[in-house]
């Protein structure tokens, strides 16, 4: 089930982020949970999860940004795309990305962007398969058609 994150999802999302960035320090001062609550409470910020059998197995973070160009149409940025490492290659990534893009289009966005620091060809192939196109700076843009 694709849905917006809820307060009780914090630990499971942080577990996935640990898989995404295993060398990142884990804040012990409560700042991560405070930031999580702020994201959930801020209009235009959407932390999505894909739930399977009661467990959060994938997550994306969609930021819908107001814009004065393109007939005042917003644009979006996707960040922190992660599928549980034990379930990668099962189609969950494409599923959560398709639903995240659908949410951006439903919000009236004229484009969605993401960037990756990955040099892994499979990562780039994944984003291309999800509808993004790359450029020389390894930035990807999907345009609403």
Short mmCIF file of C-alpha atoms in Angstrom, two decimals:
data_model
loop_
_atom_site.label_atom_id
_atom_site.label_comp_id
_atom_site.label_asym_id
_atom_site.label_seq_id
_atom_site.Cartn_x
_atom_site.Cartn_y
_atom_site.Cartn_z
CA UNK A 1 0.00 0.00 0.00
CA UNK A 2 1.34 3.42 -1.03
CA UNK A 3 0.58 6.17 1.48
CA UNK A 4 1.88 9.26 3.25
CA UNK A 5 4.09 8.52 6.22
CA UNK A 6 2.56 8.67 9.68
CA UNK A 7 4.22 9.47 13.03
CA UNK A 8 4.50 5.76 13.89
CA UNK A 9 6.60 5.10 10.77
CA UNK A 10 9.66 6.97 12.05
CA UNK A 11 11.74 3.96 13.18
CA UNK A 12 11.08 1.94 10.03
CA UNK A 13 11.91 4.89 7.76
CA UNK A 14 15.11 5.54 9.69
CA UNK A 15 16.01 1.86 9.26
CA UNK A 16 15.65 2.27 5.47
CA UNK A 17 17.71 5.47 5.54
CA UNK A 18 20.40 3.51 7.35
CA UNK A 19 20.52 1.21 4.33
CA UNK A 20 20.66 4.19 1.96
CA UNK A 21 23.47 5.95 3.83
CA UNK A 22 25.03 3.36 6.17
CA UNK A 23 27.88 5.65 7.23
CA UNK A 24 25.71 8.61 8.22
CA UNK A 25 25.81 9.35 11.94
CA UNK A 26 22.51 8.80 13.73
CA UNK A 27 21.52 11.92 15.68
CA UNK A 28 20.93 11.11 19.33
CA UNK A 29 19.67 14.56 20.32
CA UNK A 30 16.13 14.10 19.02
CA UNK A 31 16.76 16.27 15.96
CA UNK A 32 15.85 13.47 13.53
CA UNK A 33 12.46 12.89 15.13
CA UNK A 34 11.83 16.65 15.31
CA UNK A 35 12.69 16.99 11.61
CA UNK A 36 10.45 14.03 10.80
CA UNK A 37 7.53 15.70 12.59
CA UNK A 38 8.26 18.98 10.77
CA UNK A 39 8.23 17.23 7.39
CA UNK A 40 4.90 15.57 8.21
CA UNK A 41 3.42 18.92 9.28
CA UNK A 42 4.66 21.05 6.35
CA UNK A 43 2.39 21.53 3.34
CA UNK A 44 4.13 20.57 0.09
CA UNK A 45 6.50 18.12 1.75
CA UNK A 46 5.43 14.52 1.28
CA UNK A 47 7.21 11.60 2.84
CA UNK A 48 5.73 8.52 1.19
CA UNK A 49 6.02 4.88 2.15
CA UNK A 50 5.18 1.60 0.54
CA UNK A 51 3.80 -0.79 3.13
CA UNK A 52 3.72 -4.55 2.72
CA UNK A 53 2.33 -6.89 5.37
CA UNK A 54 2.35 -4.07 7.92
CA UNK A 55 6.01 -3.18 7.29
CA UNK A 56 7.43 -0.10 5.58
CA UNK A 57 9.50 -1.59 2.75
CA UNK A 58 10.22 1.52 0.64
CA UNK A 59 10.14 5.29 0.94
CA UNK A 60 10.44 8.45 -1.16
CA UNK A 61 10.44 12.11 -0.25
CA UNK A 62 8.57 14.46 -2.60
CA UNK A 63 9.00 18.22 -2.26
CA UNK A 64 6.41 20.26 -4.17
CA UNK A 65 7.79 23.75 -4.72
CA UNK A 66 5.71 26.82 -5.62
CA UNK A 67 6.90 28.58 -8.75
CA UNK A 68 6.20 31.85 -10.54
CA UNK A 69 7.17 30.66 -14.02
CA UNK A 70 5.37 28.08 -16.18
CA UNK A 71 2.00 29.73 -15.50
CA UNK A 72 2.71 29.54 -11.76
CA UNK A 73 2.88 25.73 -11.95
CA UNK A 74 4.84 24.09 -9.14
CA UNK A 75 7.69 21.69 -9.73
CA UNK A 76 8.88 18.86 -7.53
CA UNK A 77 12.07 17.26 -6.33
CA UNK A 78 12.30 13.65 -5.26
CA UNK A 79 14.89 12.66 -2.67
CA UNK A 80 15.83 9.68 -0.52
CA UNK A 81 14.48 6.87 -2.67
CA UNK A 82 15.11 3.57 -0.90
CA UNK A 83 13.73 0.04 -1.01
CA UNK A 84 14.62 -2.44 1.72
CA UNK A 85 17.80 -4.20 0.60
CA UNK A 86 16.19 -7.65 0.98
CA UNK A 87 13.43 -6.68 -1.49
CA UNK A 88 15.35 -4.85 -4.21
CA UNK A 89 14.74 -6.09 -7.72
CA UNK A 90 11.16 -7.12 -6.96
CA UNK A 91 9.43 -4.14 -8.61
CA UNK A 92 8.76 -2.20 -5.41
CA UNK A 93 11.04 0.63 -6.50
CA UNK A 94 9.14 1.14 -9.75
CA UNK A 95 5.87 0.92 -7.85
CA UNK A 96 6.75 3.63 -5.32
CA UNK A 97 8.32 5.86 -7.98
CA UNK A 98 5.21 5.62 -10.21
CA UNK A 99 2.97 6.53 -7.26
CA UNK A 100 5.28 9.39 -6.23
CA UNK A 101 5.25 10.80 -9.76
CA UNK A 102 1.45 10.45 -9.83
CA UNK A 103 1.27 12.50 -6.60
CA UNK A 104 3.43 15.21 -8.19
CA UNK A 105 1.27 15.35 -11.32
CA UNK A 106 -1.86 15.43 -9.15
CA UNK A 107 -0.34 18.45 -7.34
CA UNK A 108 -0.09 20.23 -10.72
CA UNK A 109 3.68 19.98 -11.08
CA UNK A 110 4.98 20.59 -14.59
CA UNK A 111 8.22 18.66 -13.94
CA UNK A 112 9.82 16.42 -11.37
CA UNK A 113 13.57 16.35 -10.79
CA UNK A 114 15.92 14.12 -8.91
CA UNK A 115 19.63 13.74 -8.66
CA UNK A 116 21.74 10.77 -7.75
CA UNK A 117 25.30 10.50 -6.63
CA UNK A 118 25.36 6.88 -7.71
CA UNK A 119 27.70 5.86 -10.51
CA UNK A 120 26.10 2.41 -10.71
CA UNK A 121 24.68 1.82 -14.21
CA UNK A 122 21.74 -0.12 -12.76
CA UNK A 123 20.69 2.93 -10.71
CA UNK A 124 20.67 5.12 -13.81
CA UNK A 125 18.80 2.45 -15.77
CA UNK A 126 16.23 2.29 -12.96
CA UNK A 127 15.56 6.04 -13.08
CA UNK A 128 15.34 5.98 -16.87
CA UNK A 129 12.84 3.08 -16.63
CA UNK A 130 10.79 5.23 -14.23
CA UNK A 131 10.49 7.99 -16.84
CA UNK A 132 13.44 10.25 -16.04
CA UNK A 133 16.04 11.42 -18.54
CA UNK A 134 19.64 12.16 -17.62
CA UNK A 135 22.07 14.87 -18.66
CA UNK A 136 25.81 15.42 -18.39
CA UNK A 137 25.51 16.47 -14.74
CA UNK A 138 23.75 13.28 -13.72
CA UNK A 139 20.55 15.17 -13.04
CA UNK A 140 17.26 13.66 -14.11
CA UNK A 141 14.09 15.40 -15.18
CA UNK A 142 10.64 13.98 -15.91
CA UNK A 143 8.28 16.26 -17.77
CA UNK A 144 4.54 15.98 -17.66
CA UNK A 145 3.14 15.17 -21.10
#
